[in-house]
XYZ file of C-alpha atoms in Angstrom:
691
model
C -2.330 31.182 29.850
C -4.305 27.830 28.685
C -7.055 29.035 30.440
C -6.796 32.332 28.256
C -6.820 30.272 25.388
C -9.403 28.159 25.884
C -11.785 31.006 27.674
C -14.477 33.229 25.896
C -12.378 36.229 25.593
C -11.041 36.740 22.324
C -7.256 37.896 22.043
C -6.532 40.020 18.975
C -4.086 38.495 16.631
C -1.344 41.385 17.161
C -1.674 40.434 21.102
C 1.407 39.716 23.165
C -0.682 36.600 24.132
C 0.350 34.852 21.305
C 4.024 35.268 21.630
C 3.860 34.381 25.515
C 1.842 31.056 24.878
C 4.089 29.967 22.485
C 7.484 30.501 24.255
C 6.411 28.827 26.873
C 8.119 25.304 27.766
C 5.577 23.003 28.068
C 6.963 20.521 30.595
C 3.514 20.363 33.004
C 1.353 17.172 32.751
C -2.463 17.604 32.491
C -4.769 14.314 33.697
C -6.627 13.213 30.841
C -10.047 14.680 32.291
C -8.828 18.630 32.237
C -7.551 18.107 28.788
C -11.405 16.817 28.077
C -12.637 20.055 29.871
C -10.172 22.148 28.318
C -10.948 21.124 24.442
C -15.089 20.856 25.111
C -14.350 24.817 26.381
C -12.101 25.673 23.383
C -14.486 23.854 20.822
C -17.690 25.807 22.678
C -15.341 29.425 22.320
C -13.673 29.246 19.043
C -16.755 30.233 16.830
C -16.533 33.910 18.567
C -13.023 33.706 19.857
C -11.743 32.599 16.403
C -8.299 31.395 18.100
C -7.834 28.134 16.088
C -7.475 30.479 13.270
C -5.661 32.852 14.532
C -3.067 30.410 16.455
C -2.633 28.358 12.682
C -1.758 32.087 11.141
C 0.773 32.450 13.763
C 2.250 29.005 13.079
C 2.804 30.099 9.536
C 4.329 33.339 10.667
C 6.812 31.088 12.994
C 7.151 28.666 10.253
C 8.413 31.606 7.729
C 10.558 32.960 10.486
C 12.218 29.182 10.719
C 12.437 29.228 6.794
C 13.895 33.049 5.806
C 16.200 33.246 8.612
C 20.195 31.866 8.061
C 20.582 31.082 11.494
C 16.993 29.724 13.396
C 17.403 30.833 16.894
C 16.255 28.135 19.559
C 13.132 30.486 20.406
C 11.992 30.636 17.047
C 11.964 26.445 16.759
C 10.255 26.628 20.061
C 7.332 28.737 19.139
C 6.917 26.723 15.628
C 6.992 23.350 17.667
C 4.551 24.711 20.160
C 2.189 26.475 17.910
C 1.833 23.176 15.720
C 1.850 20.976 18.960
C -1.299 22.959 20.469
C -3.372 23.651 17.513
C -3.208 19.596 16.132
C -4.878 18.923 19.678
C -7.751 21.085 19.583
C -8.110 20.479 15.474
C -7.864 16.806 15.861
C -10.799 17.073 18.947
C -12.858 19.308 16.805
C -12.524 16.975 14.027
C -13.693 14.289 15.672
C -16.487 15.303 17.317
C -17.683 17.914 14.691
C -21.392 17.514 13.813
C -21.777 19.486 10.663
C -20.252 18.161 7.188
C -18.492 21.629 6.153
C -16.778 21.782 9.082
C -18.027 25.275 10.219
C -16.702 24.084 14.084
C -13.257 24.780 12.918
C -14.588 29.220 12.517
C -11.633 29.504 10.184
C -13.232 32.900 8.360
C -11.338 35.472 10.406
C -11.966 39.103 9.811
C -8.855 40.501 7.318
C -9.145 43.824 8.319
C -7.922 43.483 12.400
C -5.237 45.087 13.195
C -1.942 42.754 12.813
C -3.305 41.313 9.215
C -2.350 43.796 7.337
C 0.234 41.467 5.270
C -2.219 38.049 5.512
C -2.968 37.840 1.264
C -6.858 39.353 1.352
C -7.654 36.484 -1.516
C -6.430 33.260 0.254
C -8.239 31.597 3.060
C -6.722 30.529 6.420
C -6.586 26.810 5.497
C -4.808 28.042 2.232
C -2.882 30.045 3.745
C -2.016 27.241 6.175
C -1.082 24.557 3.787
C 1.274 26.842 1.972
C 3.186 27.750 4.785
C 3.455 24.135 6.008
C 4.235 22.420 2.997
C 6.595 24.867 1.678
C 8.635 24.521 5.067
C 8.174 20.479 4.366
C 9.564 20.562 0.820
C 12.266 23.422 1.267
C 13.448 22.776 4.895
C 16.223 20.377 4.880
C 16.117 17.809 7.822
C 18.969 18.221 10.245
C 19.254 17.665 14.099
C 18.021 21.236 14.836
C 14.883 21.037 12.578
C 14.129 17.491 12.669
C 11.519 18.162 15.541
C 9.818 20.729 13.768
C 9.616 18.073 10.939
C 8.306 15.728 13.131
C 5.489 18.150 14.874
C 4.419 19.021 11.085
C 3.867 15.558 9.904
C 2.137 14.617 12.117
C 0.132 17.489 12.374
C -0.453 16.735 8.549
C -2.095 13.645 9.431
C -4.609 15.573 11.855
C -5.340 18.159 8.966
C -6.235 15.023 6.308
C -8.235 13.098 8.861
C -11.340 14.890 7.828
C -11.111 12.057 5.536
C -12.096 9.471 8.092
C -15.473 10.658 8.858
C -16.486 10.901 5.308
C -17.866 7.800 3.481
C -16.059 4.860 1.442
C -16.947 6.605 -1.927
C -15.866 10.319 -2.237
C -18.988 12.399 -3.563
C -19.494 16.088 -4.635
C -20.874 17.121 -1.430
C -17.617 15.935 0.677
C -15.774 19.162 1.846
C -12.152 18.409 3.149
C -11.028 22.089 3.919
C -7.149 21.330 4.203
C -6.747 18.540 1.921
C -8.621 20.543 -0.714
C -6.075 23.326 0.293
C -3.056 21.291 -0.202
C -4.598 20.267 -4.182
C -4.009 23.680 -5.105
C -0.530 24.557 -3.998
C 1.354 25.518 -6.835
C 3.560 22.983 -8.867
C 6.739 23.522 -7.315
C 5.915 23.222 -3.760
C 3.431 19.925 -4.621
C 6.822 18.851 -6.434
C 9.375 19.742 -3.658
C 7.067 18.187 -1.121
C 6.684 14.930 -3.060
C 10.309 14.853 -3.330
C 11.173 15.611 0.543
C 8.649 12.926 1.508
C 10.609 10.438 -0.244
C 13.968 11.316 0.267
C 12.810 11.304 4.008
C 11.642 7.579 3.652
C 14.946 6.767 1.776
C 17.153 8.236 4.207
C 15.549 7.738 7.178
C 16.668 10.726 9.386
C 17.231 9.740 12.736
C 15.825 11.920 15.611
C 18.939 11.972 18.109
C 18.309 9.970 20.768
C 19.839 12.028 23.398
C 17.208 14.574 22.691
C 18.937 17.714 24.401
C 16.948 19.942 22.124
C 17.585 23.224 23.350
C 13.871 24.367 21.708
C 12.446 22.546 24.740
C 14.103 24.413 27.814
C 16.658 27.476 28.302
C 19.550 25.170 29.865
C 19.252 22.069 27.278
C 17.591 19.826 29.552
C 15.118 17.383 30.444
C 15.465 16.854 26.772
C 13.249 16.189 23.949
C 12.329 12.182 24.865
C 10.976 13.387 27.911
C 8.732 15.698 25.965
C 7.840 13.422 23.085
C 7.897 10.297 25.273
C 6.390 11.025 28.833
C 5.980 14.758 28.923
C 4.696 15.356 25.622
C 1.374 14.908 27.647
C 1.711 18.154 29.399
C -1.269 19.464 27.510
C -2.427 16.234 25.598
C -4.651 13.425 26.421
C -2.510 10.482 26.025
C -2.812 8.067 24.318
C -5.858 8.703 22.970
C -6.480 12.389 21.428
C -2.755 12.155 20.111
C -0.276 10.290 18.508
C 1.474 7.377 20.278
C 4.902 8.921 19.619
C 7.111 6.244 19.275
C 10.242 7.061 21.230
C 11.559 3.828 22.319
C 14.645 2.122 23.384
C 15.043 0.612 20.319
C 17.014 3.006 18.419
C 15.647 1.710 15.048
C 12.147 2.147 15.807
C 13.219 5.936 16.948
C 15.061 6.945 14.080
C 12.258 5.875 11.737
C 9.262 7.497 12.756
C 10.011 10.662 10.264
C 10.638 8.683 7.690
C 7.299 6.429 8.250
C 5.256 9.895 8.945
C 6.346 11.133 5.940
C 5.394 8.004 3.618
C 1.985 8.254 5.616
C 1.740 11.388 4.401
C 2.876 10.936 0.705
C 0.125 8.218 0.504
C -2.812 10.239 1.735
C -1.914 12.719 -0.397
C -1.478 10.865 -3.769
C -4.192 8.755 -3.296
C -6.975 11.776 -2.715
C -9.620 11.964 -5.058
C -11.543 15.422 -5.311
C -15.359 14.735 -6.945
C -16.211 17.671 -9.595
C -19.835 19.001 -9.297
C -22.465 18.193 -12.059
C -22.511 21.984 -12.418
C -19.212 22.894 -11.658
C -17.057 24.955 -14.473
C -13.512 23.240 -15.385
C -11.214 25.329 -13.231
C -8.238 26.697 -14.893
C -5.245 24.767 -15.545
C -2.881 26.852 -12.765
C -5.623 25.751 -10.159
C -6.879 22.269 -10.696
C -6.911 20.840 -14.126
C -10.090 18.394 -14.744
C -9.923 14.584 -15.282
C -13.197 13.535 -16.705
C -13.346 9.908 -16.603
C -15.899 9.794 -19.950
C -15.272 6.389 -20.499
C -17.449 5.042 -17.622
C -20.958 6.043 -17.979
C -21.721 8.050 -15.035
C -18.853 7.490 -13.324
C -17.884 10.566 -10.645
C -15.191 12.832 -12.430
C -12.015 13.531 -10.571
C -9.788 16.939 -10.599
C -6.439 15.900 -11.079
C -4.255 14.859 -8.127
C -1.003 16.970 -8.325
C 0.777 14.787 -5.900
C 0.055 11.555 -7.764
C 0.810 13.006 -10.940
C 4.104 14.233 -9.239
C 5.018 10.938 -8.179
C 4.454 9.337 -11.551
C 6.377 11.894 -13.362
C 9.307 11.013 -10.859
C 12.559 10.791 -12.706
C 15.837 8.881 -11.515
C 18.275 11.733 -10.579
C 21.391 9.370 -12.066
C 19.824 9.625 -15.397
C 21.573 12.645 -16.863
C 20.189 13.145 -20.075
C 18.485 15.584 -21.136
C 14.805 15.222 -20.696
C 12.725 14.309 -23.604
C 9.294 15.726 -22.715
C 10.922 18.933 -21.982
C 9.539 18.406 -18.225
C 12.689 19.476 -16.540
C 12.429 23.490 -16.977
C 11.748 25.401 -13.468
C 13.099 21.880 -11.631
C 8.915 20.852 -11.298
C 9.979 17.236 -12.009
C 10.787 15.204 -8.951
C 14.411 14.027 -9.019
C 15.812 11.368 -6.381
C 17.848 8.416 -6.874
C 15.972 5.029 -8.038
C 18.949 3.074 -6.551
C 18.397 4.447 -3.425
C 14.838 4.336 -3.639
C 14.970 0.862 -4.529
C 16.923 -0.431 -1.825
C 14.604 1.118 0.830
C 11.923 -0.368 -0.438
C 13.805 -3.734 -0.202
C 14.432 -3.216 3.327
C 11.180 -1.475 4.284
C 8.847 -4.059 2.770
C 7.573 -5.926 5.886
C 5.280 -2.490 6.622
C 2.000 -2.239 4.965
C 2.654 1.126 3.751
C 6.272 0.514 1.886
C 3.780 -2.247 -0.089
C 1.703 0.414 -0.743
C 4.189 2.637 -1.937
C 5.743 -0.248 -3.892
C 2.194 -0.399 -5.675
C 1.844 2.978 -6.604
C 5.352 3.190 -8.083
C 5.620 0.281 -9.857
C 1.631 0.859 -11.554
C 1.925 4.571 -11.806
C 5.677 5.262 -12.815
C 6.783 3.888 -15.974
C 10.373 4.925 -15.755
C 10.756 3.070 -11.937
C 8.664 0.065 -13.532
C 11.626 -0.290 -16.186
C 14.272 0.571 -13.591
C 12.989 -2.473 -11.603
C 12.574 -4.587 -14.374
C 16.615 -4.044 -15.546
C 17.973 -4.622 -12.197
C 19.966 -7.598 -11.793
C 19.421 -8.263 -8.357
C 15.672 -8.899 -7.925
C 15.912 -10.847 -4.951
C 16.254 -7.176 -2.936
C 12.650 -6.684 -3.735
C 11.325 -10.053 -4.434
C 12.864 -12.323 -1.446
C 10.793 -9.633 1.153
C 7.411 -9.898 -0.884
C 7.712 -13.762 -1.017
C 8.539 -14.186 2.127
C 5.878 -12.347 3.570
C 3.553 -14.133 1.127
C 4.734 -17.455 2.706
C 3.699 -15.744 6.079
C 0.346 -14.757 4.513
C -1.506 -16.115 7.606
C -0.135 -13.203 9.394
C -0.834 -10.639 6.871
C -4.120 -8.541 5.991
C -5.804 -9.350 2.794
C -5.421 -6.398 1.382
C -1.484 -6.500 2.387
C -1.689 -10.132 0.284
C -3.616 -8.277 -2.797
C -1.129 -5.763 -2.966
C 1.885 -7.785 -2.858
C 0.609 -10.297 -5.727
C -0.268 -6.994 -8.035
C 3.025 -5.942 -7.948
C 4.345 -9.420 -8.841
C 1.518 -9.869 -11.477
C 2.781 -6.310 -13.166
C 6.355 -7.243 -13.017
C 5.468 -10.869 -14.452
C 3.974 -8.714 -17.645
C 7.506 -8.352 -19.079
C 9.106 -11.404 -20.624
C 12.372 -9.919 -19.527
C 11.679 -10.358 -15.353
C 10.358 -14.213 -16.399
C 13.894 -14.722 -17.760
C 15.582 -13.195 -14.859
C 13.985 -14.572 -12.794
C 14.985 -18.235 -13.525
C 18.788 -17.255 -14.054
C 19.693 -15.889 -10.346
C 20.336 -18.699 -7.861
C 19.628 -18.259 -4.279
C 22.338 -20.011 -1.873
C 19.670 -20.818 0.633
C 16.265 -19.498 1.156
C 16.547 -19.312 5.510
C 12.848 -18.454 6.158
C 11.211 -21.534 4.359
C 10.917 -24.373 6.697
C 9.033 -27.136 4.865
C 12.494 -28.116 3.375
C 15.593 -26.934 2.507
C 16.302 -25.232 -0.346
C 19.576 -24.890 -1.593
C 21.099 -23.306 -4.838
C 16.927 -22.876 -6.021
C 16.120 -20.438 -8.513
C 14.538 -17.351 -7.628
C 11.905 -18.292 -10.691
C 11.313 -22.055 -8.759
C 11.120 -20.540 -5.453
C 8.242 -17.475 -6.854
C 6.818 -21.003 -8.367
C 6.578 -22.710 -5.238
C 5.108 -19.486 -2.911
C 2.664 -18.857 -5.613
C 0.965 -22.517 -5.298
C 1.484 -22.329 -1.588
C -0.577 -19.090 -1.467
C -3.146 -20.610 -3.465
C -3.505 -23.989 -1.136
C -3.715 -21.530 1.681
C -6.341 -19.637 -0.086
C -8.481 -22.677 -0.675
C -8.200 -23.723 2.315
C -9.037 -20.349 4.581
C -9.629 -17.199 2.824
C -11.483 -18.700 -0.331
C -11.126 -15.418 -2.229
C -11.435 -16.241 -6.191
C -9.797 -12.451 -6.851
C -6.391 -13.973 -4.956
C -6.438 -17.147 -6.592
C -6.743 -15.609 -10.245
C -4.231 -13.404 -9.260
C -1.878 -16.209 -8.417
C -2.397 -18.339 -11.680
C -2.641 -15.362 -13.672
C 1.557 -14.622 -12.657
C 2.104 -18.504 -12.948
C 0.361 -17.958 -16.506
C 2.842 -15.336 -17.321
C 5.639 -16.941 -16.353
C 5.027 -20.278 -17.862
C 7.032 -19.717 -21.430
C 9.817 -18.193 -19.906
C 10.599 -21.412 -17.463
C 14.162 -22.216 -17.075
C 15.289 -25.236 -15.408
C 12.225 -25.420 -12.833
C 13.610 -27.272 -9.685
C 12.458 -30.834 -9.001
C 10.534 -29.724 -6.002
C 8.654 -26.741 -7.635
C 7.926 -29.235 -10.467
C 6.064 -31.963 -8.022
C 4.128 -28.808 -6.460
C 2.469 -27.714 -9.915
C 1.657 -31.186 -10.882
C 0.134 -31.438 -7.184
C -1.759 -28.696 -7.854
C -3.479 -29.676 -10.481
C -4.297 -32.657 -8.501
C -5.830 -30.795 -5.771
C -7.582 -28.431 -7.869
C -9.124 -31.690 -9.974
C -10.268 -33.443 -6.690
C -12.035 -30.277 -5.619
C -13.505 -30.059 -9.519
C -14.380 -33.466 -8.848
C -16.240 -33.783 -5.901
C -18.573 -30.346 -7.014
C -19.514 -32.303 -10.147
C -20.674 -34.926 -8.370
C -22.403 -33.215 -5.598
C -24.468 -31.194 -8.634
C -25.191 -34.407 -10.055
C -26.238 -35.800 -7.215
C -29.486 -37.017 -7.382
C -30.436 -36.356 -3.696
C -30.744 -32.806 -4.280
C -33.772 -33.533 -6.737
C -35.838 -34.643 -3.839
C -35.326 -32.347 -1.364
C -38.857 -31.582 -0.308
C -38.141 -27.365 -0.471
C -37.809 -26.872 -4.268
C -36.310 -23.167 -3.230
C -33.444 -24.583 -1.038
C -32.451 -26.982 -3.538
C -32.203 -24.582 -6.583
C -29.885 -22.388 -4.397
C -27.907 -25.406 -3.753
C -27.579 -26.030 -7.228
C -27.436 -22.267 -7.962
C -24.030 -22.569 -5.955
C -22.745 -25.855 -6.815
C -22.855 -24.664 -10.409
C -21.257 -21.221 -9.840
C -18.447 -22.701 -7.788
C -17.906 -25.449 -10.260
C -17.610 -23.075 -12.998
C -14.713 -21.367 -11.353
C -13.175 -24.561 -10.854
C -13.687 -25.204 -14.244
C -11.603 -22.303 -14.964
C -9.033 -22.855 -12.337
C -8.596 -26.036 -13.775
C -8.342 -24.895 -17.433
C -5.312 -22.354 -16.234
C -2.965 -24.951 -14.560
C -3.270 -26.975 -17.877
C -2.599 -24.003 -19.663
C 0.385 -23.051 -17.597
C 1.556 -27.019 -17.887
C 1.152 -26.721 -21.743
C 3.147 -23.696 -21.826
C 5.890 -25.017 -20.200
C 6.221 -28.284 -22.057
C 5.210 -26.460 -25.307
C 7.997 -23.400 -25.344
C 10.296 -24.856 -22.902
C 10.602 -28.609 -22.758
C 13.846 -28.980 -23.430
C 14.925 -26.979 -20.678
C 12.676 -28.466 -18.136
C 13.365 -32.131 -17.483
C 12.243 -31.876 -14.148
C 8.809 -30.828 -14.960
C 8.673 -33.713 -17.224
C 9.887 -35.952 -14.774
C 7.020 -34.686 -12.364
C 3.795 -35.457 -14.689
C 5.635 -38.855 -16.037
C 5.800 -39.623 -12.105
C 1.936 -38.512 -11.613
C 0.612 -38.900 -14.934
C -2.188 -41.102 -13.595
C -3.992 -37.549 -12.182
C -4.681 -36.781 -15.511
C -6.167 -39.787 -16.734
C -10.076 -38.825 -15.559
C -10.213 -36.215 -17.727
C -8.805 -36.981 -21.001
C -11.962 -37.490 -22.788
C -13.618 -34.672 -20.950
C -15.080 -32.301 -23.150
C -14.076 -29.199 -21.350
C -10.515 -30.122 -20.505
C -9.742 -33.002 -23.830
C -7.982 -30.395 -26.058
C -5.548 -28.975 -23.369
C -4.594 -32.118 -22.066
C -3.414 -33.358 -25.977
C -0.173 -31.986 -25.813
C 0.402 -33.598 -22.489
C -0.059 -37.197 -23.750
C 1.995 -36.228 -26.515
C 4.633 -35.947 -24.223
C 3.592 -38.798 -21.953
C 3.509 -40.991 -25.148
C 6.981 -39.753 -26.195
C 8.714 -40.465 -23.012
C 6.480 -43.509 -21.767
C 8.154 -45.140 -25.207
C 11.798 -43.648 -24.809
C 11.207 -45.647 -21.213
C 10.295 -48.857 -22.375
C 12.767 -49.112 -24.894
C 15.715 -48.711 -22.145
C 17.302 -52.237 -21.427
C 17.586 -51.482 -17.856
C 19.734 -54.242 -15.372
C 17.440 -53.918 -11.979
C 14.755 -51.312 -10.822
C 14.443 -47.763 -11.735
C 15.693 -45.261 -9.508
C 15.144 -41.548 -10.273
C 18.169 -40.875 -11.279
C 18.091 -43.468 -14.142
C 14.719 -42.131 -14.837
C 15.968 -38.113 -15.341
C 19.030 -39.314 -17.557
C 16.765 -40.957 -19.611
C 14.754 -37.820 -19.620
C 17.978 -35.627 -20.131
C 19.294 -37.672 -22.916
C 15.881 -37.235 -24.720
C 14.976 -33.712 -23.922
C 17.886 -32.839 -26.255
C 16.372 -34.572 -29.033
C 12.953 -33.464 -28.302
C 11.656 -31.617 -31.691
C 8.089 -31.196 -30.231
C 6.246 -33.198 -33.071
C 3.072 -33.389 -32.968
C 2.444 -30.802 -30.233
C -0.728 -28.344 -30.979
C 0.126 -24.471 -30.467
C -2.076 -22.660 -28.586
C -2.145 -19.024 -28.010
C 0.181 -17.858 -25.145
C -1.998 -16.855 -22.251
C -1.004 -13.545 -20.958
C -2.775 -11.698 -17.986
C -2.365 -8.229 -17.448
C -3.489 -5.915 -14.453
C -5.698 -3.216 -14.756
C -7.171 -1.121 -12.110
C -10.625 -1.507 -11.068
C -13.286 1.298 -12.301
C -13.178 3.088 -8.616
C -10.063 2.787 -7.542
C -10.365 5.462 -4.734
C -13.099 3.527 -2.943
C -10.240 0.438 -2.348
C -7.069 3.192 -1.575
C -8.510 5.972 0.140
C -9.681 3.419 3.108
C -6.863 1.462 2.592
C -3.917 4.364 3.503
C -6.042 5.494 6.642
C -6.223 1.930 7.851
C -2.516 1.892 7.236
C -2.418 5.420 8.934
C -4.162 3.643 12.163
C -2.335 0.788 12.186
C 0.944 3.067 12.849
C -0.037 4.614 15.684
C -1.977 7.391 14.841
C -5.522 7.235 16.846
C -8.889 8.812 15.964
C -12.088 8.315 17.898
C -13.691 5.830 15.999
C -17.149 6.196 16.717
C -16.207 9.472 14.416
C -15.019 6.855 11.575
C -17.559 6.419 8.617
C -14.438 5.831 5.813
C -14.792 2.268 6.858
C -16.698 -0.140 9.248
C -15.045 0.117 12.933
C -15.176 -2.181 15.874
C -15.968 -0.278 18.917
C -15.013 -1.842 22.095
C -16.437 -0.021 25.180
C -14.004 -1.538 27.355
C -10.673 -0.049 24.835
C -12.189 3.439 25.643
C -10.719 5.885 28.060
C -12.590 7.206 30.922
C -14.881 10.107 29.907
C -14.700 9.046 26.529
C -18.339 8.112 26.096
C -19.376 12.082 27.187
C -17.791 13.611 24.369
């Protein structure tokens, strides 16, 4: 049967051959070279047999059978699963090895007058018909013990269909063709909404694939069960592990149960971040197909079609919020509705995965209702503790993951209620923080400690200015609302100033060093001088922001923060070198007003014996209550807001695919143009070089 499928003889779409092929129980294993041989033969003959288009049409017919029937037979499930499975193998091989930009090798143009295609919609392309069938099934059929394997297979197939993106460059261009993704963007709004809702619900509910795996779709007698097929016997016609997915079926029940959720999320992320360029001379399409989003604010910026999946996610509403929808979007059920409480809890549980972090970013940045929901939750630690723990382990995370986490915190810190709330929430302990025991510390104090730790890690390892600025921006947004900052967090804040000031002083000395002037090669001297000037300028800005943070605490929140006063009194010598510095003196005036006030109160104390920490704090606490802020200069509060870069697609499209590849989706590295890939010859399977 498979020899006939990959051979040179074309079977009509109405032939009995297709029914017989799809009803086969797939149980035999093929060696790698034989699978490659079959893939080559299929790719070579498909241009005249059109077998790929035919099996894809049969897949949609099988899905329609599985959707319309009230009780779906095992044979119907088996046919649909096999059609999705077999076509994915050949699709993936052709996509990985295509030579043309417009995917002619897929040969999806089929003679619609052929016998058996009387019911095929004449105005639709095969790719549109396919995507409508798959997306309609995913969006309308609930995941159940019977349907979960078919859902699983279709989500894997979606990744294959969308993987044409991996072969394009990092910036979307008008010439880019992604037949299946483009067809997905053209689906009607009710299908789009139901797909986004179902993918989110899969992520939230994390449906389990039954581990006993005795689904009758795979054999007439109920055995040997899906585990064998999805695990080892999946290799029946598949090149493992290279040409198909690493099906995640392990002895770990939790790992196995979440793959449907994981793949739902990956498919959603790739769908929402897709961007289709509008041709320069292309007429703006009608609203029932694609609406246009012309980014005219940036000269010569590419214009993109609206992405309906992105819009659907951004307009998602909380199902527990019953009031009539004021915008009138609720007619025809076109708005995605789900429980924000369940989504919030699921995100809190899964944030160790990069894909979940990217979803959290997409929701907090794009969906105003969800952002508001997060900000009014009283248990912010559900979301913030996993974020802070990941930042604590920054050395084990990718820089992109750290960016996403910091941007989420920056967006949340733009809200004054959030900044006040984090200081009121007291944590009994922080078990993952190893440098010191933290008992009864506020979530706000922990945030300050972790952000400063991230800055210090960045200074020593990554040296990334953007990351640095984000951390300081969050601290600056929090500063006026700081409430009873812990002793440890207060010490870290002053030590951050000390560390940055040492770096600044060293750079300033290097710049002024007369040795540079006598270097014989003047060009090199100039370049050293330029580099030093740039770095010095950056550190000047950093120091100013830290001083503004300390200023904001002392100006707006001093009576509530005796530990901050103690920390600057204890380390007051670190501010001395900058007291008369033209770039910093204005920002140090308030710090010295506070130092003078408390130093004088200390001097007035008649003390028996030595000063102890408790005695100093007692004096500070007493005088905090009488502090009136006299002589303090009021500066404009520093407020940082997050704005997406002008070309976010250049970051998010490659990032979504990097995450997919890291989660087990494999693709020929030599075919990837979306981002740089290291190709290790040793890692390639035998025979791969010939492909």
